Amino acid sequence: MEKDWRTLFRDSAVRPEDLHGQFNVDPEEMKGAIEAFPMRINSYFADLMKEKGDSLARQVIPSAEEVQGGDPYVDDPLAEEADSPVPNLVHRYPDRVLLMVTTQCPIYCRFCTRKRIIGRPGIVSMETIHQGVDYIRNHEEIRDVILSGGDPLMLKDAVLEEILKSLRSIRHLEVIRIGSRVPGALPHRVTPELCAILRRYHPLYMNLHFNHPDEITPEARKACEMLADAGIPLGSQTVLLKGINDDPEVMKRLMQKLLAARVKPYYLYQADLVSGTDHFRTTVEDGLEIMRHLQGHTSGMAVPKYVIDAPNGGGKVPINPPDFVIGMNEKEVVVKNYENKVYSYPQVLIRPEEIQVHSKNDRPEPELNGGPVSSH
Ligand SMILES: *Cc1c(COP(=O)(O)O)cnc(C)c1O
Ligand code: SF4
């Protein structure tokens, strides 16, 4: 790629005056928000904003709404610090951990769940990274690590490779994952050199952060193609954001474009309760409506899992539209398809003693045709 990512990154807008009064922003109004959470808009992403209006701009331009106060939210809504046995490593699930390897990102998203560390120096160091790697080495139950931050692709090639190499020296670690917004926000960072490094550490997966179809530019597609050609299975993560992608058609287009760029939609996140981000939050019903609009209406490959990351460290919980299963008993399951047509699927014939076991189940059995299964 012709442009050097370092130049694009160096030319980031970080001060109000760097935006030159564009996008209808009042520098005075932005100041408080930037003090609370820094601004970074690299010049590749800034150029997209000029062309495309504000679905991208709203993700990165500081607004006074962030510092209004009054929302009851907190800095660490997922209680990650409480699940950190060593600094910058979160061990929440039985067999996998999340390791934060930088606080840098190609852009700073105003709705970020990790605003508490993003863009702040002195939190991640080579020493904390080594502590994290040692923790994984000492815990044989860990078979999967997610490198995150911040954006791991903001590290220098040599540093990233050192981390990957030390992880790969751990016998029980099967899978390495990298979470990154780089392909959609600074695609020039995906160089042949980087891909040559990454492909040496398979099985390596990447989950890419994309929120709007306009982020999937020819450059972004090229970056995805290079990563996919390096043998890296690509998934995506999207945050449901009010006024940006909370529209079923916009979301469908995003998922279809991702799939066409060889990225398999993985998670759609309900927004977390991060302080100063209330104005981005939608209702869960909005999310369910979007899922109904995707399921059956477009490629199943393009349908992500919709999840709530439960407050206080409950972890990710899938949220499915309740209307597909209307009822279930020993004889049949009654389902409704995407066209609202109802079908019955007969159960396997069950012997009487098994029905006994079934009825001892403390889960309440929904009544067939006895009203909605869901509780809303
Ligand atoms: C999201 C997350 C993971 C990975 O979850 P998967 O469902 O396996 O993708 C692991 N650890 C933490 C702390 C997470 O937030
Ligand atoms: S790129 Fe990811 S980690 Fe960085 S600010 Fe955006 S959401 Fe947060």
mmCIF file of C-alpha atoms and ligand atoms in Angstrom:
data_model
loop_
_atom_site.group_PDB
_atom_site.id
_atom_site.type_symbol
_atom_site.label_atom_id
_atom_site.label_comp_id
_atom_site.label_asym_id
_atom_site.label_seq_id
_atom_site.Cartn_x
_atom_site.Cartn_y
_atom_site.Cartn_z
ATOM 1 C CA MET A 1 0.000 0.000 0.000
ATOM 2 C CA GLU A 2 1.314 3.382 -0.981
ATOM 3 C CA LYS A 3 0.699 5.330 2.201
ATOM 4 C CA ASP A 4 2.742 4.636 5.266
ATOM 5 C CA TRP A 5 0.610 3.925 8.293
ATOM 6 C CA ARG A 6 3.043 5.721 10.585
ATOM 7 C CA THR A 7 2.484 8.960 8.702
ATOM 8 C CA LEU A 8 -1.285 8.527 8.768
ATOM 9 C CA PHE A 9 -1.068 7.829 12.481
ATOM 10 C CA ARG A 10 1.298 10.708 13.216
ATOM 11 C CA ASP A 11 -1.156 13.072 11.521
ATOM 12 C CA SER A 12 -3.902 12.176 13.987
ATOM 13 C CA ALA A 13 -6.287 14.818 15.280
ATOM 14 C CA VAL A 14 -5.746 14.917 19.038
ATOM 15 C CA ARG A 15 -6.588 18.551 19.905
ATOM 16 C CA PRO A 16 -9.838 20.413 19.158
ATOM 17 C CA GLU A 17 -8.041 22.768 16.743
ATOM 18 C CA ASP A 18 -6.833 19.787 14.682
ATOM 19 C CA LEU A 19 -10.379 19.416 13.364
ATOM 20 C CA HIS A 20 -10.316 22.946 11.927
ATOM 21 C CA GLY A 21 -13.909 23.620 12.903
ATOM 22 C CA GLN A 22 -15.256 20.825 10.755
ATOM 23 C CA PHE A 23 -18.152 18.536 11.689
ATOM 24 C CA ASN A 24 -19.987 21.321 13.516
ATOM 25 C CA VAL A 25 -17.965 20.959 16.640
ATOM 26 C CA ASP A 26 -17.317 23.712 19.087
ATOM 27 C CA PRO A 27 -13.731 23.376 20.419
ATOM 28 C CA GLU A 28 -14.791 24.722 23.806
ATOM 29 C CA GLU A 29 -17.463 22.076 24.077
ATOM 30 C CA MET A 30 -14.978 19.315 23.269
ATOM 31 C CA LYS A 31 -12.376 20.308 25.843
ATOM 32 C CA GLY A 32 -14.017 18.690 28.870
ATOM 33 C CA ALA A 33 -14.673 15.473 27.007
ATOM 34 C CA ILE A 34 -11.050 15.274 25.840
ATOM 35 C CA GLU A 35 -9.805 15.801 29.384
ATOM 36 C CA ALA A 36 -11.919 12.860 30.499
ATOM 37 C CA PHE A 37 -10.941 10.639 27.571
ATOM 38 C CA PRO A 38 -8.381 11.591 24.922
ATOM 39 C CA MET A 39 -9.225 12.134 21.278
ATOM 40 C CA ARG A 40 -7.458 10.313 18.470
ATOM 41 C CA ILE A 41 -8.609 10.336 14.873
ATOM 42 C CA ASN A 42 -5.892 9.233 12.486
ATOM 43 C CA SER A 43 -5.879 10.936 9.114
ATOM 44 C CA TYR A 44 -7.105 7.876 7.171
ATOM 45 C CA PHE A 45 -10.224 7.716 9.344
ATOM 46 C CA ALA A 46 -10.620 11.510 9.331
ATOM 47 C CA ASP A 47 -10.703 11.475 5.528
ATOM 48 C CA LEU A 48 -13.517 8.927 5.544
ATOM 49 C CA MET A 49 -15.508 11.185 7.833
ATOM 50 C CA LYS A 50 -15.322 14.062 5.408
ATOM 51 C CA GLU A 51 -16.811 11.991 2.653
ATOM 52 C CA LYS A 52 -19.344 10.031 4.550
ATOM 53 C CA GLY A 53 -21.105 12.279 7.002
ATOM 54 C CA ASP A 54 -21.319 11.507 10.632
ATOM 55 C CA SER A 55 -21.836 7.778 11.270
ATOM 56 C CA LEU A 56 -18.072 7.513 11.517
ATOM 57 C CA ALA A 57 -17.523 10.957 13.016
ATOM 58 C CA ARG A 58 -19.886 10.290 15.891
ATOM 59 C CA GLN A 59 -17.777 7.323 16.946
ATOM 60 C CA VAL A 60 -14.649 9.397 17.463
ATOM 61 C CA ILE A 61 -15.520 13.077 17.961
ATOM 62 C CA PRO A 62 -15.707 14.067 21.619
ATOM 63 C CA SER A 63 -19.060 15.485 22.643
ATOM 64 C CA ALA A 64 -20.318 17.355 25.666
ATOM 65 C CA GLU A 65 -22.768 14.518 26.305
ATOM 66 C CA GLU A 66 -19.856 12.441 27.556
ATOM 67 C CA VAL A 67 -19.287 14.666 30.548
ATOM 68 C CA GLN A 68 -22.825 15.694 31.428
ATOM 69 C CA GLY A 69 -22.726 13.373 34.415
ATOM 70 C CA GLY A 70 -25.835 11.940 35.940
ATOM 71 C CA ASP A 71 -25.516 8.480 34.460
ATOM 72 C CA PRO A 72 -24.994 5.826 37.131
ATOM 73 C CA TYR A 73 -22.319 4.016 35.158
ATOM 74 C CA VAL A 74 -18.767 3.222 36.140
ATOM 75 C CA ASP A 75 -15.284 3.129 34.640
ATOM 76 C CA ASP A 76 -14.975 -0.658 34.740
ATOM 77 C CA PRO A 77 -18.501 -1.964 34.116
ATOM 78 C CA LEU A 78 -17.393 -5.529 33.421
ATOM 79 C CA ALA A 79 -15.389 -5.635 36.662
ATOM 80 C CA GLU A 80 -12.299 -6.700 34.740
ATOM 81 C CA GLU A 81 -9.963 -5.473 37.485
ATOM 82 C CA ALA A 82 -11.582 -7.893 39.930
ATOM 83 C CA ASP A 83 -10.791 -10.824 37.622
ATOM 84 C CA SER A 84 -7.167 -9.788 37.074
ATOM 85 C CA PRO A 85 -4.748 -12.120 38.851
ATOM 86 C CA VAL A 86 -1.836 -10.150 37.356
ATOM 87 C CA PRO A 87 -1.954 -6.648 35.821
ATOM 88 C CA ASN A 88 -3.714 -6.352 32.446
ATOM 89 C CA LEU A 89 -4.783 -9.985 32.273
ATOM 90 C CA VAL A 90 -8.422 -10.966 32.778
ATOM 91 C CA HIS A 91 -9.124 -14.582 33.696
ATOM 92 C CA ARG A 92 -12.901 -14.827 33.726
ATOM 93 C CA TYR A 93 -13.722 -18.037 31.865
ATOM 94 C CA PRO A 94 -12.381 -21.504 32.661
ATOM 95 C CA ASP A 95 -10.065 -22.049 29.683
ATOM 96 C CA ARG A 96 -9.196 -18.683 28.190
ATOM 97 C CA VAL A 97 -7.817 -15.311 29.180
ATOM 98 C CA LEU A 98 -7.677 -11.810 27.808
ATOM 99 C CA LEU A 99 -4.283 -10.100 27.812
ATOM 100 C CA MET A 100 -3.971 -6.357 27.255
ATOM 101 C CA VAL A 101 -0.719 -5.637 25.462
ATOM 102 C CA THR A 102 -1.038 -1.907 24.734
ATOM 103 C CA THR A 103 -3.217 1.095 25.511
ATOM 104 C CA GLN A 104 -2.812 2.544 22.007
ATOM 105 C CA CYS A 105 -5.459 2.400 19.273
ATOM 106 C CA PRO A 106 -5.746 3.671 15.707
ATOM 107 C CA ILE A 107 -8.704 5.784 16.850
ATOM 108 C CA TYR A 108 -10.208 6.327 20.276
ATOM 109 C CA CYS A 109 -13.847 5.280 20.212
ATOM 110 C CA ARG A 110 -15.973 7.458 22.447
ATOM 111 C CA PHE A 111 -18.014 4.448 23.603
ATOM 112 C CA CYS A 112 -15.013 2.263 24.459
ATOM 113 C CA THR A 113 -15.491 -0.176 27.338
ATOM 114 C CA ARG A 114 -11.844 0.284 28.361
ATOM 115 C CA LYS A 115 -11.810 4.071 28.445
ATOM 116 C CA ARG A 116 -10.200 3.726 31.861
ATOM 117 C CA ILE A 117 -6.900 2.645 30.268
ATOM 118 C CA ILE A 118 -7.024 3.624 26.580
ATOM 119 C CA GLY A 119 -4.492 6.229 25.540
ATOM 120 C CA ARG A 120 -2.957 6.341 29.016
ATOM 121 C CA PRO A 121 0.764 5.730 29.324
ATOM 122 C CA GLY A 122 2.404 3.669 32.029
ATOM 123 C CA ILE A 123 -0.303 1.021 32.373
ATOM 124 C CA VAL A 124 1.037 -1.638 30.011
ATOM 125 C CA SER A 125 4.765 -2.352 29.917
ATOM 126 C CA MET A 126 6.919 -5.189 28.664
ATOM 127 C CA GLU A 127 7.106 -6.238 32.298
ATOM 128 C CA THR A 128 3.320 -6.579 32.719
ATOM 129 C CA ILE A 129 3.129 -8.431 29.403
ATOM 130 C CA HIS A 130 5.751 -10.905 30.579
ATOM 131 C CA GLN A 131 3.886 -11.346 33.841
ATOM 132 C CA GLY A 132 0.777 -12.166 31.819
ATOM 133 C CA VAL A 133 2.634 -14.670 29.659
ATOM 134 C CA ASP A 134 4.097 -16.287 32.789
ATOM 135 C CA TYR A 135 0.618 -16.541 34.286
ATOM 136 C CA ILE A 136 -0.559 -18.396 31.188
ATOM 137 C CA ARG A 137 2.514 -20.639 31.334
ATOM 138 C CA ASN A 138 1.719 -21.501 34.936
ATOM 139 C CA HIS A 139 -1.952 -22.300 34.295
ATOM 140 C CA GLU A 140 -2.351 -25.392 32.188
ATOM 141 C CA GLU A 141 -6.098 -24.969 31.930
ATOM 142 C CA ILE A 142 -5.598 -21.954 29.650
ATOM 143 C CA ARG A 143 -5.827 -23.096 26.041
ATOM 144 C CA ASP A 144 -6.841 -19.808 24.401
ATOM 145 C CA VAL A 145 -5.519 -16.251 24.811
ATOM 146 C CA ILE A 146 -7.030 -13.092 23.390
ATOM 147 C CA LEU A 147 -4.535 -10.300 22.830
ATOM 148 C CA SER A 148 -6.333 -7.020 23.289
ATOM 149 C CA GLY A 149 -5.805 -3.589 24.776
ATOM 150 C CA GLY A 150 -5.911 -1.222 23.181
ATOM 151 C CA ASP A 151 -5.120 -2.563 19.766
ATOM 152 C CA PRO A 152 -2.290 -5.137 19.563
ATOM 153 C CA LEU A 153 -1.586 -4.185 15.943
ATOM 154 C CA MET A 154 -0.418 -0.768 17.169
ATOM 155 C CA LEU A 155 2.673 -2.479 18.573
ATOM 156 C CA LYS A 156 5.839 -2.515 16.523
ATOM 157 C CA ASP A 157 6.258 -5.682 14.475
ATOM 158 C CA ALA A 158 9.221 -6.823 16.568
ATOM 159 C CA VAL A 159 7.363 -6.374 19.858
ATOM 160 C CA LEU A 160 4.280 -8.167 18.613
ATOM 161 C CA GLU A 161 6.441 -10.998 17.347
ATOM 162 C CA GLU A 162 8.247 -11.282 20.671
ATOM 163 C CA ILE A 163 4.885 -11.664 22.432
ATOM 164 C CA LEU A 164 3.608 -14.218 19.928
ATOM 165 C CA LYS A 165 6.826 -16.176 20.137
ATOM 166 C CA SER A 166 6.783 -16.382 23.917
ATOM 167 C CA LEU A 167 3.122 -17.443 23.852
ATOM 168 C CA ARG A 168 3.850 -20.149 21.306
ATOM 169 C CA SER A 169 6.516 -21.582 23.567
ATOM 170 C CA ILE A 170 3.720 -22.566 25.979
ATOM 171 C CA ARG A 171 2.820 -26.171 25.242
ATOM 172 C CA HIS A 172 -0.752 -26.161 26.553
ATOM 173 C CA LEU A 173 -1.771 -22.950 24.747
ATOM 174 C CA GLU A 174 -3.693 -24.027 21.668
ATOM 175 C CA VAL A 175 -5.187 -20.870 20.212
ATOM 176 C CA ILE A 176 -4.045 -17.261 19.985
ATOM 177 C CA ARG A 177 -6.574 -14.587 19.114
ATOM 178 C CA ILE A 178 -6.009 -10.917 18.364
ATOM 179 C CA GLY A 179 -8.739 -8.310 18.691
ATOM 180 C CA SER A 180 -8.166 -5.314 16.422
ATOM 181 C CA ARG A 181 -9.837 -2.264 14.970
ATOM 182 C CA VAL A 182 -6.859 -1.659 12.662
ATOM 183 C CA PRO A 183 -8.209 -3.208 9.425
ATOM 184 C CA GLY A 184 -11.213 -0.868 9.531
ATOM 185 C CA ALA A 185 -9.582 2.175 11.088
ATOM 186 C CA LEU A 186 -5.973 2.185 9.832
ATOM 187 C CA PRO A 187 -5.794 -0.554 7.195
ATOM 188 C CA HIS A 188 -2.364 0.537 5.936
ATOM 189 C CA ARG A 189 -0.920 -0.940 9.126
ATOM 190 C CA VAL A 190 -1.619 -4.377 7.651
ATOM 191 C CA THR A 191 1.628 -4.744 5.720
ATOM 192 C CA PRO A 192 3.129 -7.793 4.007
ATOM 193 C CA GLU A 193 5.770 -7.800 6.775
ATOM 194 C CA LEU A 194 3.112 -7.947 9.479
ATOM 195 C CA CYS A 195 1.266 -10.750 7.705
ATOM 196 C CA ALA A 196 4.529 -12.682 7.328
ATOM 197 C CA ILE A 197 4.990 -12.506 11.098
ATOM 198 C CA LEU A 198 1.419 -13.408 12.007
ATOM 199 C CA ARG A 199 1.319 -16.475 9.800
ATOM 200 C CA ARG A 200 4.184 -18.025 11.741
ATOM 201 C CA TYR A 201 2.052 -18.373 14.897
ATOM 202 C CA HIS A 202 -0.961 -20.378 13.803
ATOM 203 C CA PRO A 203 -3.510 -21.340 14.907
ATOM 204 C CA LEU A 204 -4.094 -17.601 15.124
ATOM 205 C CA TYR A 205 -7.519 -16.010 14.809
ATOM 206 C CA MET A 206 -8.475 -12.358 14.574
ATOM 207 C CA ASN A 207 -11.663 -10.597 15.580
ATOM 208 C CA LEU A 208 -11.991 -7.252 13.872
ATOM 209 C CA HIS A 209 -14.022 -4.352 15.182
ATOM 210 C CA PHE A 210 -16.393 -2.821 12.602
ATOM 211 C CA ASN A 211 -19.506 -0.772 13.364
ATOM 212 C CA HIS A 212 -20.713 0.693 10.093
ATOM 213 C CA PRO A 213 -20.729 -0.416 6.434
ATOM 214 C CA ASP A 214 -18.873 2.773 5.433
ATOM 215 C CA GLU A 215 -15.836 1.469 7.335
ATOM 216 C CA ILE A 216 -15.471 -1.289 4.749
ATOM 217 C CA THR A 217 -13.539 0.697 2.165
ATOM 218 C CA PRO A 218 -11.390 -0.759 -0.612
ATOM 219 C CA GLU A 219 -8.377 -0.276 1.704
ATOM 220 C CA ALA A 220 -10.106 -2.096 4.562
ATOM 221 C CA ARG A 221 -11.104 -4.921 2.222
ATOM 222 C CA LYS A 222 -7.526 -5.191 1.053
ATOM 223 C CA ALA A 223 -6.274 -5.431 4.649
ATOM 224 C CA CYS A 224 -8.792 -8.203 5.378
ATOM 225 C CA GLU A 225 -7.787 -10.008 2.226
ATOM 226 C CA MET A 226 -4.114 -9.904 3.182
ATOM 227 C CA LEU A 227 -4.852 -11.277 6.641
ATOM 228 C CA ALA A 228 -7.138 -13.970 5.256
ATOM 229 C CA ASP A 229 -4.487 -14.902 2.698
ATOM 230 C CA ALA A 230 -2.073 -15.303 5.615
ATOM 231 C CA GLY A 231 -4.394 -18.084 6.749
ATOM 232 C CA ILE A 232 -5.984 -16.137 9.591
ATOM 233 C CA PRO A 233 -9.690 -16.871 10.114
ATOM 234 C CA LEU A 234 -11.344 -13.475 10.542
ATOM 235 C CA GLY A 235 -14.334 -12.710 12.741
ATOM 236 C CA SER A 236 -15.950 -9.393 13.546
ATOM 237 C CA GLN A 237 -17.259 -7.667 16.621
ATOM 238 C CA THR A 238 -19.758 -4.851 16.417
ATOM 239 C CA VAL A 239 -21.132 -2.616 19.149
ATOM 240 C CA LEU A 240 -24.791 -1.692 18.789
ATOM 241 C CA LEU A 241 -24.725 2.116 18.797
ATOM 242 C CA LYS A 242 -27.641 4.529 18.809
ATOM 243 C CA GLY A 243 -27.810 6.692 15.715
ATOM 244 C CA ILE A 244 -24.901 4.815 14.095
ATOM 245 C CA ASN A 245 -25.940 1.236 13.409
ATOM 246 C CA ASP A 246 -29.196 0.700 15.300
ATOM 247 C CA ASP A 247 -31.051 0.358 12.028
ATOM 248 C CA PRO A 248 -31.843 -3.145 10.736
ATOM 249 C CA GLU A 249 -30.956 -2.260 7.140
ATOM 250 C CA VAL A 250 -27.643 -0.601 8.077
ATOM 251 C CA MET A 251 -26.735 -3.602 10.202
ATOM 252 C CA LYS A 252 -27.666 -6.048 7.458
ATOM 253 C CA ARG A 253 -25.498 -4.183 4.983
ATOM 254 C CA LEU A 254 -22.600 -4.168 7.449
ATOM 255 C CA MET A 255 -22.850 -7.929 8.033
ATOM 256 C CA GLN A 256 -23.127 -8.674 4.319
ATOM 257 C CA LYS A 257 -20.156 -6.469 3.472
ATOM 258 C CA LEU A 258 -18.103 -8.116 6.203
ATOM 259 C CA LEU A 259 -18.898 -11.560 4.858
ATOM 260 C CA ALA A 260 -17.942 -10.441 1.354
ATOM 261 C CA ALA A 261 -14.647 -9.172 2.800
ATOM 262 C CA ARG A 262 -14.001 -12.702 4.150
ATOM 263 C CA VAL A 263 -14.886 -11.683 7.717
ATOM 264 C CA LYS A 264 -17.391 -13.907 9.521
ATOM 265 C CA PRO A 265 -19.607 -11.840 11.864
ATOM 266 C CA TYR A 266 -18.994 -13.125 15.411
ATOM 267 C CA TYR A 267 -20.468 -10.889 18.110
ATOM 268 C CA LEU A 268 -22.953 -8.041 18.178
ATOM 269 C CA TYR A 269 -22.587 -6.375 21.573
ATOM 270 C CA GLN A 270 -25.246 -4.617 23.533
ATOM 271 C CA ALA A 271 -23.457 -1.462 24.772
ATOM 272 C CA ASP A 272 -21.751 -1.723 28.153
ATOM 273 C CA LEU A 273 -22.546 0.634 31.033
ATOM 274 C CA VAL A 274 -19.407 2.757 30.719
ATOM 275 C CA SER A 275 -19.634 6.198 32.263
ATOM 276 C CA GLY A 276 -20.159 8.953 29.709
ATOM 277 C CA THR A 277 -21.576 6.675 27.009
ATOM 278 C CA ASP A 278 -25.297 6.653 27.811
ATOM 279 C CA HIS A 279 -26.106 8.590 24.626
ATOM 280 C CA PHE A 280 -24.864 5.609 22.562
ATOM 281 C CA ARG A 281 -27.075 3.071 24.296
ATOM 282 C CA THR A 282 -30.086 1.474 22.582
ATOM 283 C CA THR A 283 -32.781 -0.722 24.057
ATOM 284 C CA VAL A 284 -32.320 -4.495 23.957
ATOM 285 C CA GLU A 285 -35.579 -4.645 21.974
ATOM 286 C CA ASP A 286 -33.785 -2.655 19.235
ATOM 287 C CA GLY A 287 -31.090 -5.322 19.163
ATOM 288 C CA LEU A 288 -33.631 -8.146 19.028
ATOM 289 C CA GLU A 289 -35.414 -6.406 16.169
ATOM 290 C CA ILE A 290 -32.127 -6.290 14.268
ATOM 291 C CA MET A 291 -31.526 -9.996 14.919
ATOM 292 C CA ARG A 292 -35.013 -10.801 13.629
ATOM 293 C CA HIS A 293 -34.211 -8.785 10.529
ATOM 294 C CA LEU A 294 -31.049 -10.830 9.906
ATOM 295 C CA GLN A 295 -32.021 -14.408 10.801
ATOM 296 C CA GLY A 296 -33.370 -16.132 7.698
ATOM 297 C CA HIS A 297 -33.425 -12.920 5.688
ATOM 298 C CA THR A 298 -29.755 -13.102 4.751
ATOM 299 C CA SER A 299 -26.902 -15.655 4.734
ATOM 300 C CA GLY A 300 -26.742 -17.510 8.016
ATOM 301 C CA MET A 301 -22.985 -16.915 7.796
ATOM 302 C CA ALA A 302 -23.722 -13.181 8.107
ATOM 303 C CA VAL A 303 -25.670 -13.473 11.373
ATOM 304 C CA PRO A 304 -23.623 -12.663 14.489
ATOM 305 C CA LYS A 305 -24.378 -13.723 18.043
ATOM 306 C CA TYR A 306 -26.061 -10.925 19.955
ATOM 307 C CA VAL A 307 -24.672 -10.760 23.481
ATOM 308 C CA ILE A 308 -24.904 -8.779 26.662
ATOM 309 C CA ASP A 309 -21.637 -8.684 28.572
ATOM 310 C CA ALA A 310 -23.260 -8.940 31.973
ATOM 311 C CA PRO A 311 -22.424 -6.083 34.359
ATOM 312 C CA ASN A 312 -20.071 -6.866 37.257
ATOM 313 C CA GLY A 313 -18.212 -9.629 35.480
ATOM 314 C CA GLY A 314 -20.991 -12.027 34.531
ATOM 315 C CA GLY A 315 -19.443 -12.527 31.118
ATOM 316 C CA LYS A 316 -21.086 -12.711 27.719
ATOM 317 C CA VAL A 317 -24.633 -14.028 27.593
ATOM 318 C CA PRO A 318 -26.319 -14.723 24.235
ATOM 319 C CA ILE A 319 -29.614 -12.914 23.696
ATOM 320 C CA ASN A 320 -31.831 -14.610 21.142
ATOM 321 C CA PRO A 321 -35.162 -13.380 19.865
ATOM 322 C CA PRO A 322 -37.608 -15.490 21.913
ATOM 323 C CA ASP A 323 -40.168 -15.756 19.141
ATOM 324 C CA PHE A 324 -38.584 -18.607 17.154
ATOM 325 C CA VAL A 325 -39.592 -21.258 19.712
ATOM 326 C CA ILE A 326 -43.262 -20.904 20.520
ATOM 327 C CA GLY A 327 -43.643 -23.940 22.699
ATOM 328 C CA MET A 328 -42.093 -27.228 23.720
ATOM 329 C CA ASN A 329 -43.372 -30.346 25.468
ATOM 330 C CA GLU A 330 -42.651 -34.099 25.433
ATOM 331 C CA LYS A 331 -44.408 -34.526 22.099
ATOM 332 C CA GLU A 332 -43.315 -31.628 19.983
ATOM 333 C CA VAL A 333 -41.460 -28.380 19.580
ATOM 334 C CA VAL A 334 -43.408 -25.624 17.890
ATOM 335 C CA VAL A 335 -41.312 -23.130 15.998
ATOM 336 C CA LYS A 336 -41.947 -20.004 13.996
ATOM 337 C CA ASN A 337 -39.731 -19.219 11.033
ATOM 338 C CA TYR A 338 -38.521 -15.854 9.762
ATOM 339 C CA GLU A 339 -41.713 -15.456 7.725
ATOM 340 C CA ASN A 340 -43.827 -15.951 10.860
ATOM 341 C CA LYS A 341 -45.004 -19.351 9.660
ATOM 342 C CA VAL A 342 -45.523 -21.927 12.403
ATOM 343 C CA TYR A 343 -44.192 -25.502 12.237
ATOM 344 C CA SER A 344 -44.249 -28.481 14.567
ATOM 345 C CA TYR A 345 -41.214 -30.690 15.068
ATOM 346 C CA PRO A 346 -42.035 -34.002 16.784
ATOM 347 C CA GLN A 347 -39.839 -35.009 19.697
ATOM 348 C CA VAL A 348 -38.074 -38.342 19.871
ATOM 349 C CA LEU A 349 -40.501 -40.821 21.395
ATOM 350 C CA ILE A 350 -39.771 -40.919 25.084
ATOM 351 C CA ARG A 351 -40.337 -43.924 27.332
ATOM 352 C CA PRO A 352 -42.466 -43.263 30.416
ATOM 353 C CA GLU A 353 -39.554 -43.487 32.885
ATOM 354 C CA GLU A 354 -37.719 -40.825 30.939
ATOM 355 C CA ILE A 355 -40.707 -38.525 31.017
ATOM 356 C CA GLN A 356 -40.503 -38.873 34.800
ATOM 357 C CA VAL A 357 -36.933 -37.596 34.739
ATOM 358 C CA HIS A 358 -38.008 -34.832 32.450
ATOM 359 C CA SER A 359 -40.737 -33.571 34.749
ATOM 360 C CA LYS A 360 -38.334 -33.498 37.706
ATOM 361 C CA ASN A 361 -36.347 -30.886 35.843
ATOM 362 C CA ASP A 362 -36.643 -27.684 37.814
ATOM 363 C CA ARG A 363 -36.870 -25.635 34.653
ATOM 364 C CA PRO A 364 -40.523 -24.677 34.130
ATOM 365 C CA GLU A 365 -41.799 -26.378 30.993
ATOM 366 C CA PRO A 366 -43.450 -23.810 28.757
ATOM 367 C CA GLU A 367 -47.044 -24.646 27.963
ATOM 368 C CA LEU A 368 -47.678 -25.460 24.337
ATOM 369 C CA ASN A 369 -49.767 -22.714 22.854
ATOM 370 C CA GLY A 370 -50.325 -21.509 26.382
ATOM 371 C CA GLY A 371 -49.278 -17.942 25.805
ATOM 372 C CA PRO A 372 -45.874 -16.535 25.010
ATOM 373 C CA VAL A 373 -42.802 -18.382 26.194
ATOM 374 C CA SER A 374 -40.933 -15.186 26.798
ATOM 375 C CA SER A 375 -41.644 -13.120 29.842
ATOM 376 C CA HIS A 376 -42.044 -9.721 28.232
HETATM 377 C C1 LIG B 1 -14.920 -11.736 25.500
HETATM 378 C C2 LIG B 1 -13.949 -12.270 26.456
HETATM 379 C C3 LIG B 1 -13.336 -13.498 26.240
HETATM 380 C C4 LIG B 1 -13.595 -14.342 25.009
HETATM 381 O O1 LIG B 1 -14.907 -14.793 24.959
HETATM 382 P P1 LIG B 1 -15.344 -15.787 23.792
HETATM 383 O O2 LIG B 1 -16.810 -15.932 24.009
HETATM 384 O O3 LIG B 1 -14.567 -17.042 23.985
HETATM 385 O O4 LIG B 1 -15.015 -15.128 22.495
HETATM 386 C C5 LIG B 1 -12.440 -13.946 27.176
HETATM 387 N N1 LIG B 1 -12.179 -13.237 28.293
HETATM 388 C C6 LIG B 1 -12.776 -12.070 28.536
HETATM 389 C C7 LIG B 1 -12.461 -11.348 29.804
HETATM 390 C C8 LIG B 1 -13.683 -11.533 27.622
HETATM 391 O O5 LIG B 1 -14.251 -10.349 27.869
HETATM 392 S S1 SF4 B 2 -10.221 0.567 19.078
HETATM 393 FE FE1 SF4 B 2 -11.184 -0.780 20.613
HETATM 394 S S2 SF4 B 2 -9.978 -0.548 22.487
HETATM 395 FE FE2 SF4 B 2 -9.466 1.165 21.124
HETATM 396 S S3 SF4 B 2 -10.833 2.844 21.732
HETATM 397 FE FE3 SF4 B 2 -11.855 1.733 20.058
HETATM 398 S S4 SF4 B 2 -13.157 0.220 21.119
HETATM 399 FE FE4 SF4 B 2 -11.635 0.938 22.620
#
